[in-house]
PDB file of C-alpha atoms in Angstrom:
ATOM      1  CA  PRO A   1      19.239  26.494 -18.460  1.00  0.00           C
ATOM      2  CA  GLN A   2      21.226  23.646 -16.908  1.00  0.00           C
ATOM      3  CA  ALA A   3      18.078  21.524 -16.640  1.00  0.00           C
ATOM      4  CA  VAL A   4      18.172  20.521 -20.307  1.00  0.00           C
ATOM      5  CA  LEU A   5      21.814  19.455 -20.012  1.00  0.00           C
ATOM      6  CA  SER A   6      21.086  17.401 -16.911  1.00  0.00           C
ATOM      7  CA  LEU A   7      18.047  15.776 -18.504  1.00  0.00           C
ATOM      8  CA  ASN A   8      20.141  14.945 -21.564  1.00  0.00           C
ATOM      9  CA  ARG A   9      22.684  13.208 -19.317  1.00  0.00           C
ATOM     10  CA  LEU A  10      19.842  11.245 -17.736  1.00  0.00           C
ATOM     11  CA  LEU A  11      18.603  10.124 -21.167  1.00  0.00           C
ATOM     12  CA  LEU A  12      22.150   9.152 -22.159  1.00  0.00           C
ATOM     13  CA  ALA A  13      22.549   7.013 -19.051  1.00  0.00           C
ATOM     14  CA  HIS A  14      19.194   5.221 -18.912  1.00  0.00           C
ATOM     15  CA  ASP A  15      17.006   3.376 -21.378  1.00  0.00           C
ATOM     16  CA  PHE A  16      13.504   4.661 -20.663  1.00  0.00           C
ATOM     17  CA  THR A  17      10.604   2.941 -22.403  1.00  0.00           C
ATOM     18  CA  ASN A  18       7.863   5.256 -21.156  1.00  0.00           C
ATOM     19  CA  ILE A  19       8.231   8.881 -20.112  1.00  0.00           C
ATOM     20  CA  ILE A  20       5.251  10.337 -18.238  1.00  0.00           C
ATOM     21  CA  GLU A  21       4.750  14.001 -17.382  1.00  0.00           C
ATOM     22  CA  LEU A  22       2.218  15.131 -14.780  1.00  0.00           C
ATOM     23  CA  GLY A  23       1.583  18.809 -15.469  1.00  0.00           C
ATOM     24  CA  ALA A  24       2.402  20.107 -18.944  1.00  0.00           C
ATOM     25  CA  HIS A  25       1.727  23.814 -18.405  1.00  0.00           C
ATOM     26  CA  ALA A  26       2.641  25.457 -21.751  1.00  0.00           C
ATOM     27  CA  GLY A  27       4.500  22.420 -23.068  1.00  0.00           C
ATOM     28  CA  GLY A  28       8.143  23.474 -22.734  1.00  0.00           C
ATOM     29  CA  LEU A  29       9.448  20.225 -21.260  1.00  0.00           C
ATOM     30  CA  SER A  30       6.835  18.346 -23.293  1.00  0.00           C
ATOM     31  CA  THR A  31       8.566  19.586 -26.448  1.00  0.00           C
ATOM     32  CA  LEU A  32      11.905  18.094 -25.374  1.00  0.00           C
ATOM     33  CA  PHE A  33      10.467  14.682 -24.595  1.00  0.00           C
ATOM     34  CA  THR A  34       8.180  14.614 -27.626  1.00  0.00           C
ATOM     35  CA  LEU A  35      11.196  15.194 -29.865  1.00  0.00           C
ATOM     36  CA  TYR A  36      13.203  12.532 -28.045  1.00  0.00           C
ATOM     37  CA  ALA A  37      10.422   9.950 -28.370  1.00  0.00           C
ATOM     38  CA  LEU A  38       9.860  10.867 -32.014  1.00  0.00           C
ATOM     39  CA  GLY A  39      13.564  10.481 -32.745  1.00  0.00           C
ATOM     40  CA  SER A  40      13.622   7.086 -31.052  1.00  0.00           C
ATOM     41  CA  ARG A  41      11.212   5.796 -33.695  1.00  0.00           C
ATOM     42  CA  GLN A  42      13.255   7.069 -36.664  1.00  0.00           C
ATOM     43  CA  PRO A  43      16.036   4.714 -37.851  1.00  0.00           C
ATOM     44  CA  ALA A  44      19.406   6.429 -38.124  1.00  0.00           C
ATOM     45  CA  ARG A  45      20.706   6.860 -41.682  1.00  0.00           C
ATOM     46  CA  ALA A  46      23.716   8.801 -42.931  1.00  0.00           C
ATOM     47  CA  ALA A  47      24.783   9.887 -46.397  1.00  0.00           C
ATOM     48  CA  SER A  48      28.118   8.193 -45.767  1.00  0.00           C
ATOM     49  CA  ASP A  49      29.301   5.466 -43.405  1.00  0.00           C
ATOM     50  CA  LYS A  50      32.095   7.876 -42.461  1.00  0.00           C
ATOM     51  CA  GLU A  51      29.468  10.226 -40.972  1.00  0.00           C
ATOM     52  CA  PRO A  52      27.337   8.015 -38.722  1.00  0.00           C
ATOM     53  CA  SER A  53      24.546   9.329 -36.574  1.00  0.00           C
ATOM     54  CA  LEU A  54      25.453  10.138 -32.984  1.00  0.00           C
ATOM     55  CA  TYR A  55      22.601   7.865 -31.881  1.00  0.00           C
ATOM     56  CA  LYS A  56      23.262   4.690 -33.852  1.00  0.00           C
ATOM     57  CA  ASN A  57      20.513   2.159 -34.383  1.00  0.00           C
ATOM     58  CA  GLU A  58      22.050  -0.249 -31.876  1.00  0.00           C
ATOM     59  CA  THR A  59      21.940   2.288 -29.021  1.00  0.00           C
ATOM     60  CA  HIS A  60      19.021   2.562 -26.637  1.00  0.00           C
ATOM     61  CA  HIS A  61      18.057   5.932 -28.150  1.00  0.00           C
ATOM     62  CA  LYS A  62      16.741   4.065 -31.182  1.00  0.00           C
ATOM     63  CA  ARG A  63      14.502   1.705 -29.226  1.00  0.00           C
ATOM     64  CA  PRO A  64      10.987   3.158 -29.547  1.00  0.00           C
ATOM     65  CA  LYS A  65       9.882   5.226 -26.575  1.00  0.00           C
ATOM     66  CA  SER A  66       6.482   6.621 -25.683  1.00  0.00           C
ATOM     67  CA  PHE A  67       5.838  10.012 -24.115  1.00  0.00           C
ATOM     68  CA  TYR A  68       2.647  10.700 -22.163  1.00  0.00           C
ATOM     69  CA  SER A  69       1.598  14.076 -20.792  1.00  0.00           C
ATOM     70  CA  PHE A  70      -1.317  14.853 -18.484  1.00  0.00           C
ATOM     71  CA  ASP A  71      -2.703  18.160 -17.252  1.00  0.00           C
ATOM     72  CA  ASN A  72      -6.025  19.399 -15.883  1.00  0.00           C
ATOM     73  CA  THR A  73      -5.861  22.583 -17.972  1.00  0.00           C
ATOM     74  CA  LEU A  74      -5.041  23.375 -21.586  1.00  0.00           C
ATOM     75  CA  ARG A  75      -2.847  26.441 -21.992  1.00  0.00           C
ATOM     76  CA  ASP A  76      -0.874  26.634 -25.260  1.00  0.00           C
ATOM     77  CA  ILE A  77      -3.338  24.704 -27.403  1.00  0.00           C
ATOM     78  CA  PRO A  78      -1.535  25.112 -30.772  1.00  0.00           C
ATOM     79  CA  ARG A  79       1.710  23.825 -29.265  1.00  0.00           C
ATOM     80  CA  MET A  80      -0.011  20.873 -27.623  1.00  0.00           C
ATOM     81  CA  GLU A  81      -1.796  20.022 -30.875  1.00  0.00           C
ATOM     82  CA  LEU A  82       1.560  20.088 -32.668  1.00  0.00           C
ATOM     83  CA  LEU A  83       3.154  17.826 -30.068  1.00  0.00           C
ATOM     84  CA  VAL A  84       0.254  15.375 -30.290  1.00  0.00           C
ATOM     85  CA  ALA A  85       0.693  15.337 -34.075  1.00  0.00           C
ATOM     86  CA  MET A  86       4.360  14.467 -33.433  1.00  0.00           C
ATOM     87  CA  GLY A  87       3.404  11.485 -31.276  1.00  0.00           C
ATOM     88  CA  MET A  88       2.914  12.792 -27.743  1.00  0.00           C
ATOM     89  CA  LYS A  89      -0.010  11.119 -25.992  1.00  0.00           C
ATOM     90  CA  PHE A  90      -1.864  13.864 -24.120  1.00  0.00           C
ATOM     91  CA  ALA A  91      -4.977  13.834 -21.951  1.00  0.00           C
ATOM     92  CA  GLN A  92      -6.680  16.640 -20.060  1.00  0.00           C
ATOM     93  CA  VAL A  93      -7.530  14.861 -16.802  1.00  0.00           C
ATOM     94  CA  ASP A  94      -7.548  15.235 -13.032  1.00  0.00           C
ATOM     95  CA  PHE A  95      -4.566  13.056 -12.129  1.00  0.00           C
ATOM     96  CA  LEU A  96      -4.731  14.036  -8.446  1.00  0.00           C
ATOM     97  CA  ASN A  97      -8.327  13.160  -7.594  1.00  0.00           C
ATOM     98  CA  ASP A  98      -9.879  10.869 -10.213  1.00  0.00           C
ATOM     99  CA  PRO A  99      -9.336   7.198  -9.252  1.00  0.00           C
ATOM    100  CA  ALA A 100      -9.824   5.946 -12.833  1.00  0.00           C
ATOM    101  CA  THR A 101      -7.176   8.357 -14.118  1.00  0.00           C
ATOM    102  CA  ILE A 102      -4.772   7.454 -11.316  1.00  0.00           C
ATOM    103  CA  ASN A 103      -5.145   3.753 -12.105  1.00  0.00           C
ATOM    104  CA  ALA A 104      -4.803   4.349 -15.855  1.00  0.00           C
ATOM    105  CA  ILE A 105      -1.524   6.244 -15.351  1.00  0.00           C
ATOM    106  CA  GLY A 106      -0.435   3.552 -12.908  1.00  0.00           C
ATOM    107  CA  SER A 107      -1.012   0.898 -15.563  1.00  0.00           C
ATOM    108  CA  ILE A 108       1.308   2.785 -17.939  1.00  0.00           C
ATOM    109  CA  ILE A 109       3.990   2.903 -15.233  1.00  0.00           C
ATOM    110  CA  ARG A 110       3.640  -0.835 -14.676  1.00  0.00           C
ATOM    111  CA  GLN A 111       4.190  -1.690 -18.341  1.00  0.00           C
ATOM    112  CA  PRO A 112       7.390  -3.619 -19.141  1.00  0.00           C
ATOM    113  CA  GLY A 113      10.508  -1.486 -19.473  1.00  0.00           C
ATOM    114  CA  THR A 114      11.806   1.444 -17.466  1.00  0.00           C
ATOM    115  CA  THR A 115       9.560   4.413 -16.705  1.00  0.00           C
ATOM    116  CA  LEU A 116      10.584   8.012 -16.068  1.00  0.00           C
ATOM    117  CA  LEU A 117       7.793   9.808 -14.186  1.00  0.00           C
ATOM    118  CA  LEU A 118       8.002  13.611 -13.976  1.00  0.00           C
ATOM    119  CA  CYS A 119       5.874  15.247 -11.270  1.00  0.00           C
ATOM    120  CA  ASP A 120       5.089  18.882 -12.020  1.00  0.00           C
ATOM    121  CA  GLY A 121       1.391  19.230 -11.408  1.00  0.00           C
ATOM    122  CA  GLY A 122       1.462  21.667  -8.528  1.00  0.00           C
ATOM    123  CA  ASP A 123       1.221  19.231  -5.586  1.00  0.00           C
ATOM    124  CA  LYS A 124       4.438  17.259  -5.706  1.00  0.00           C
ATOM    125  CA  THR A 125       4.064  15.529  -2.347  1.00  0.00           C
ATOM    126  CA  ARG A 126       0.618  14.268  -3.309  1.00  0.00           C
ATOM    127  CA  GLU A 127       1.864  13.152  -6.736  1.00  0.00           C
ATOM    128  CA  VAL A 128       4.652  11.115  -5.137  1.00  0.00           C
ATOM    129  CA  GLU A 129       2.186   9.632  -2.636  1.00  0.00           C
ATOM    130  CA  LEU A 130      -0.174   8.598  -5.442  1.00  0.00           C
ATOM    131  CA  TYR A 131       2.238   7.290  -8.047  1.00  0.00           C
ATOM    132  CA  ALA A 132       5.316   5.948  -6.218  1.00  0.00           C
ATOM    133  CA  PRO A 133       3.400   2.748  -5.317  1.00  0.00           C
ATOM    134  CA  PHE A 134       3.132   1.951  -9.050  1.00  0.00           C
ATOM    135  CA  LEU A 135       6.897   2.159  -9.682  1.00  0.00           C
ATOM    136  CA  LYS A 136       8.842  -0.950 -10.667  1.00  0.00           C
ATOM    137  CA  PRO A 137      12.446  -1.608  -9.629  1.00  0.00           C
ATOM    138  CA  GLY A 138      14.638   0.618 -11.813  1.00  0.00           C
ATOM    139  CA  ASP A 139      11.938   3.204 -12.540  1.00  0.00           C
ATOM    140  CA  PHE A 140      12.580   6.903 -11.853  1.00  0.00           C
ATOM    141  CA  ILE A 141      10.346   9.544 -10.298  1.00  0.00           C
ATOM    142  CA  MET A 142      11.363  13.215 -10.435  1.00  0.00           C
ATOM    143  CA  VAL A 143       9.806  16.304  -8.878  1.00  0.00           C
ATOM    144  CA  HIS A 144      10.078  19.801 -10.317  1.00  0.00           C
ATOM    145  CA  ASP A 145      10.467  23.083  -8.381  1.00  0.00           C
ATOM    146  CA  TRP A 146      12.934  21.266  -6.158  1.00  0.00           C
ATOM    147  CA  ALA A 147      15.102  22.526  -3.336  1.00  0.00           C
ATOM    148  CA  LYS A 148      17.409  20.326  -1.295  1.00  0.00           C
ATOM    149  CA  ASP A 149      16.231  21.884   1.964  1.00  0.00           C
ATOM    150  CA  ARG A 150      14.927  25.087   3.501  1.00  0.00           C
ATOM    151  CA  GLU A 151      18.321  26.824   3.360  1.00  0.00           C
ATOM    152  CA  ALA A 152      18.857  25.927  -0.300  1.00  0.00           C
ATOM    153  CA  ALA A 153      15.405  27.287  -1.130  1.00  0.00           C
ATOM    154  CA  ARG A 154      16.197  30.540   0.696  1.00  0.00           C
ATOM    155  CA  GLN A 155      19.492  30.957  -1.161  1.00  0.00           C
ATOM    156  CA  MET A 156      17.910  30.269  -4.546  1.00  0.00           C
ATOM    157  CA  LYS A 157      15.086  32.696  -3.893  1.00  0.00           C
ATOM    158  CA  GLU A 158      17.424  35.456  -2.739  1.00  0.00           C
ATOM    159  CA  SER A 159      19.717  34.997  -5.747  1.00  0.00           C
ATOM    160  CA  GLY A 160      16.783  34.935  -8.173  1.00  0.00           C
ATOM    161  CA  GLN A 161      18.008  31.586  -9.454  1.00  0.00           C
ATOM    162  CA  TRP A 162      14.751  29.742  -8.853  1.00  0.00           C
ATOM    163  CA  VAL A 163      11.891  31.323  -6.969  1.00  0.00           C
ATOM    164  CA  SER A 164       9.229  28.649  -7.343  1.00  0.00           C
ATOM    165  CA  TRP A 165       9.606  26.008  -4.656  1.00  0.00           C
ATOM    166  CA  GLU A 166       7.110  23.217  -4.215  1.00  0.00           C
ATOM    167  CA  SER A 167       9.118  20.142  -3.260  1.00  0.00           C
ATOM    168  CA  TRP A 168      11.943  19.071  -1.047  1.00  0.00           C
ATOM    169  CA  TRP A 169      13.234  15.926   0.637  1.00  0.00           C
ATOM    170  CA  SER A 170      13.340  16.067   4.421  1.00  0.00           C
ATOM    171  CA  THR A 171      10.289  15.754   6.640  1.00  0.00           C
ATOM    172  CA  GLU A 172      12.239  16.321   9.876  1.00  0.00           C
ATOM    173  CA  ASP A 173      11.174  19.938  10.365  1.00  0.00           C
ATOM    174  CA  GLY A 174       7.524  19.295   9.644  1.00  0.00           C
ATOM    175  CA  PRO A 175       5.415  21.106   7.041  1.00  0.00           C
ATOM    176  CA  VAL A 176       7.747  23.744   5.662  1.00  0.00           C
ATOM    177  CA  ASP A 177       7.554  23.639   1.885  1.00  0.00           C
ATOM    178  CA  ALA A 178       5.935  26.338  -0.207  1.00  0.00           C
ATOM    179  CA  TYR A 179       2.471  24.866   0.334  1.00  0.00           C
ATOM    180  CA  GLY A 180       2.841  24.044   4.016  1.00  0.00           C
ATOM    181  CA  LYS A 181       3.408  20.346   3.346  1.00  0.00           C
ATOM    182  CA  ALA A 182       6.096  17.996   4.494  1.00  0.00           C
ATOM    183  CA  GLY A 183       8.787  16.892   2.068  1.00  0.00           C
ATOM    184  CA  ILE A 184       8.690  13.807  -0.125  1.00  0.00           C
ATOM    185  CA  GLN A 185      10.985  11.674   2.035  1.00  0.00           C
ATOM    186  CA  GLY A 186       8.092   9.839   3.716  1.00  0.00           C
ATOM    187  CA  PRO A 187       6.238   8.620   0.622  1.00  0.00           C
ATOM    188  CA  CYS A 188       9.534   7.838  -1.119  1.00  0.00           C
ATOM    189  CA  GLU A 189      10.871   5.695   1.694  1.00  0.00           C
ATOM    190  CA  ALA A 190       7.493   4.005   2.132  1.00  0.00           C
ATOM    191  CA  ASN A 191       7.748   2.828  -1.480  1.00  0.00           C
ATOM    192  CA  GLY A 192      11.449   1.976  -1.629  1.00  0.00           C
ATOM    193  CA  VAL A 193      12.396   5.082  -3.624  1.00  0.00           C
ATOM    194  CA  VAL A 194      15.950   6.288  -3.039  1.00  0.00           C
ATOM    195  CA  GLN A 195      17.569   9.558  -4.107  1.00  0.00           C
ATOM    196  CA  VAL A 196      19.844   9.544  -7.139  1.00  0.00           C
ATOM    197  CA  TYR A 197      21.323  12.603  -8.866  1.00  0.00           C
ATOM    198  CA  ALA A 198      19.862  14.749  -6.069  1.00  0.00           C
ATOM    199  CA  GLU A 199      22.897  17.013  -5.849  1.00  0.00           C
ATOM    200  CA  GLU A 200      22.882  17.693  -9.602  1.00  0.00           C
ATOM    201  CA  TYR A 201      19.204  18.431  -9.802  1.00  0.00           C
TER     202      TYR A 201
END
């Protein structure tokens, strides 16, 4: 439940031009970002100047944003169709293995403005390896199903707080994540990516 609050703080603090999601699943997070992008394209109006919109036209929330979502499988088709009708750009593609798709997503990341890239396609280390090289200074890359380290993952699993664990930072202990892969530290550092907000997330 705290994820939505933390993502809202991220959107308040940074002016993202493009938001890209790798792995939509049933479209839960897609709904949040579709609504945010849709709202960014609607000028703020109020019935009275004494009751202005929280996101005034001069704030970065009212600079048009684009939201892209990619997945290799369609699950909740009616929801995804609704989100596309609301402005989400969706494609059913293999973003882990198809070079043309990888380059097409990379070209979106390289567009002017700040990009927020959300990795949730089931192989977070590979996603960071593939897409971190496309990032521009100031861009953000996030991985879902995150644990700070092995001990944090154990505590979360035991408490029932978050059982799914597919990504973590350190590579010092070798391949120890949920899929037997090393953490994302290596590909991040190789591409100049540094951790921000890691404790919160």
